[in-house]
Amino acid sequence: MTGQPSAPTAPRTAIRLPAPAPGWAEPADVVVVGSGVAGLTAALRCAAAGLRTVVVTKARLDDGSTRWAQGGIAAALGEGDTPEQHLDDTLVAGAGLCDADAVRLLVTEGPDAVRRLIDTGAVFDKADAAGTIALTREGGHHRRRIAHAGGDATGAEISRALVEAVRARRIRTVENALVLDLLTDAEGRTAGVTLHVMGEGRHDGVGAIHAPAVVLATGGMGQVFSATTNPAVSTGDGVALALRAGAEVSDLEFVQFHPTVLFLGADAEGQQPLVSEAVRGEGAYLVDAGGTRFMVGRHELAEGRHELAELAPRDIVAKAITRRMLEQDAEHMYLDGRHFGAEMWAERFPTILAACRAHGIDPVTEPVPVAPAAHYASGGIRTDRSGRTTLPGLYACGETACTGVHGANRLASNSLLEGLVYAERIAEAIVAARPAGAPAPVPAEPARTETIPLLAPEQRFAIQRAMTRGAGVIRSEASLAEAAETLSALRAQAGDTTAEGAPAEAKPAEPGVESWEATNLLCVARVLVDSARRRTETRGCHWREDHPDRDDTHWRRHLVTRLNQDRTLSVHTTDGAGLPATVPAGETP
């Protein structure tokens, strides 16, 4: 996002998922939804300030996307590096859509945030006996500024340290719980959430936590595609909840496809093993089946910069791999790190080495087959620079948020840093807004509640295949229109009367975790496709083959979407200053 969110308005009608009425409730000062680096950092800071803090997470505390992060966390920690250089690299990767002030906050506050993470207990790899943090490079970075742990297990180490800190502080946690919808008070302010606990813990079934502050840190929505690096829990729940509550989302068309995901076959679905960008950072090459390097000369140079080749920003590398695959009618390319030797693979990339060998590939003796797969959502719930959304009392951070840092394409390893920095800023805002121990708010019954028809669980696969075909690495009006038609048909089959062709006899699925997740995926897929159709240019990780050029005259702006009370989409654009554009985006295509 750029600029300040627009003024909040309380929806007259509550749009919610069909679910039983809450059978239990408990009070809190703040409820944090999600247990990755962003959620646990926010929870620790709020609890340290004396706020009654409850963490709700969909699986176990350490089951989110953070623990899968291999490469590391970017910050200007090395000799000769500066926040200004980190800012420059981030702005270049973001392809003209980063909020420069949001990025400046990230890179200037980032180094100290990493040091606080170390004080919390995270242990990073060292370069020498004196304890200097070892730093590597990744795509888009002109300096070695990526701190890593366990070679290629940075996320796992960060998750371990934060989970241990949360448990040591005895912060209340609710595991195996899917958050359903936002509760509001009589003035339309946040009053907590409803959630479904999946048969474990102190409570079972649907309940509620009443709190004046809700922090959404639910991670990404990679499961909207057939092949992704995201875990199974990444079903866009936070973005879907925010949309139903009336909050604005932005930049959902910018989904980053990681260039080097282990290729397991054309029909492989679900979470795929990641081959970290750090492998290229240490000198591995991208080659085709004939052994030819194809990234040399692909990276357009800015004045005063040298070509990055394999270390170009991810959108450039993903596009180059995809182009080469199309040119050669190939299903994948190769990453060649044989020159590393067995010792370096074992010490620097033990997780990747084990994953490859588990699938019958030995990187020490053969190139690794790789292809792009859905990886990271640069857009999300629109926030200001303190994590406030357009709804009072609702905050968002991490991958589910759109802070303006990533623009049209996230710079490698900025995501963990963003989670740290903006979670801390959220905690400061919450503490400043409400004294500890104040009474919990009383949720008000909405004047009218409208439930969204639930999608059958098996339709999740139809969504993923339609999105992969129509809204993947390469997009066009024809492919996106086909995806939109499929999504509309799925809504109609579920009995959504706002969808074209909805049959009167349609019967929604029964409430349950799988149907709630499928319905959330359908919601975020719908907005993603709508935004991708509107943006008639190629920018960052949004590649329109029918509009191959970047258009700064008309499209150096953001698409902002809100779900209307009749469940249609309201869309407007903002210019580089975050102000409404003179020409609205119009109705849904």
Coordinates of N, CA, C and O in Angstrom, one line a residue, residues 4 28 85 91 101 114 128 150 156 249 286 304 352 385 414 426 495 500 506 508 573:
Q4 N -1.9 6.6 3.6 CA -2.8 6.2 4.7 C -4.0 5.6 4.3 O -4.6 6.0 3.3
A28 N -9.6 -10.7 26.3 CA -8.2 -10.5 26.1 C -8.1 -9.0 25.8 O -9.0 -8.3 25.4
Q85 N 21.6 1.6 0.8 CA 21.9 0.6 -0.2 C 20.8 -0.5 -0.2 O 20.3 -0.9 -1.3
L91 N 13.8 -0.9 -3.8 CA 13.0 -0.1 -4.7 C 13.1 -0.7 -6.1 O 12.1 -0.7 -6.9
D101 N 8.7 5.4 1.8 CA 8.8 5.7 3.2 C 8.7 4.4 4.0 O 9.3 4.2 5.1
V114 N 16.8 -7.2 14.0 CA 17.5 -8.5 14.0 C 18.3 -8.7 15.3 O 18.3 -9.8 15.8
D128 N 33.2 -16.3 11.7 CA 34.6 -16.5 12.3 C 34.4 -16.8 13.8 O 33.3 -16.7 14.4
G150 N 21.7 -22.4 10.5 CA 21.7 -23.9 10.2 C 22.0 -24.1 8.7 O 21.4 -25.0 8.1
A156 N 13.4 -22.1 10.4 CA 13.2 -23.1 11.5 C 13.8 -22.6 12.8 O 13.3 -22.7 13.9
V249 N -8.1 -4.4 0.6 CA -6.9 -5.2 0.3 C -6.3 -4.5 -1.0 O -7.0 -3.8 -1.7
L286 N 22.1 -21.4 -13.5 CA 20.9 -21.9 -14.2 C 21.3 -22.3 -15.6 O 21.9 -21.5 -16.3
G304 N 25.1 2.6 -13.4 CA 26.0 2.4 -12.3 C 25.9 1.0 -11.6 O 26.6 0.8 -10.6
I352 N 18.3 -28.7 1.8 CA 18.0 -28.8 0.4 C 18.7 -30.1 -0.1 O 18.0 -30.8 -0.9
R385 N 1.6 2.6 8.2 CA 3.0 2.2 8.6 C 3.1 1.7 10.0 O 4.2 1.4 10.6
N414 N 13.4 -10.1 2.3 CA 12.9 -9.0 3.0 C 11.6 -9.4 3.8 O 11.2 -8.6 4.7
I426 N 3.3 -2.5 15.2 CA 1.9 -2.8 15.6 C 1.8 -2.8 17.1 O 0.9 -2.3 17.7
G495 N -24.3 -22.0 -4.7 CA -25.6 -21.3 -4.3 C -25.4 -19.8 -4.1 O -26.3 -19.2 -3.5
E500 N -23.2 -15.2 -11.5 CA -24.0 -15.4 -12.7 C -24.3 -16.8 -12.9 O -23.5 -17.7 -12.7
A506 N -29.2 -25.1 -5.9 CA -27.9 -25.3 -5.4 C -27.9 -25.5 -3.9 O -28.6 -24.8 -3.2
P508 N -25.3 -25.4 -0.6 CA -23.9 -25.2 -0.1 C -23.4 -26.4 0.7 O -24.2 -27.2 1.2
T573 N -8.3 3.0 -7.6 CA -6.8 3.0 -7.7 C -6.3 4.1 -6.9 O -7.0 5.1 -6.7

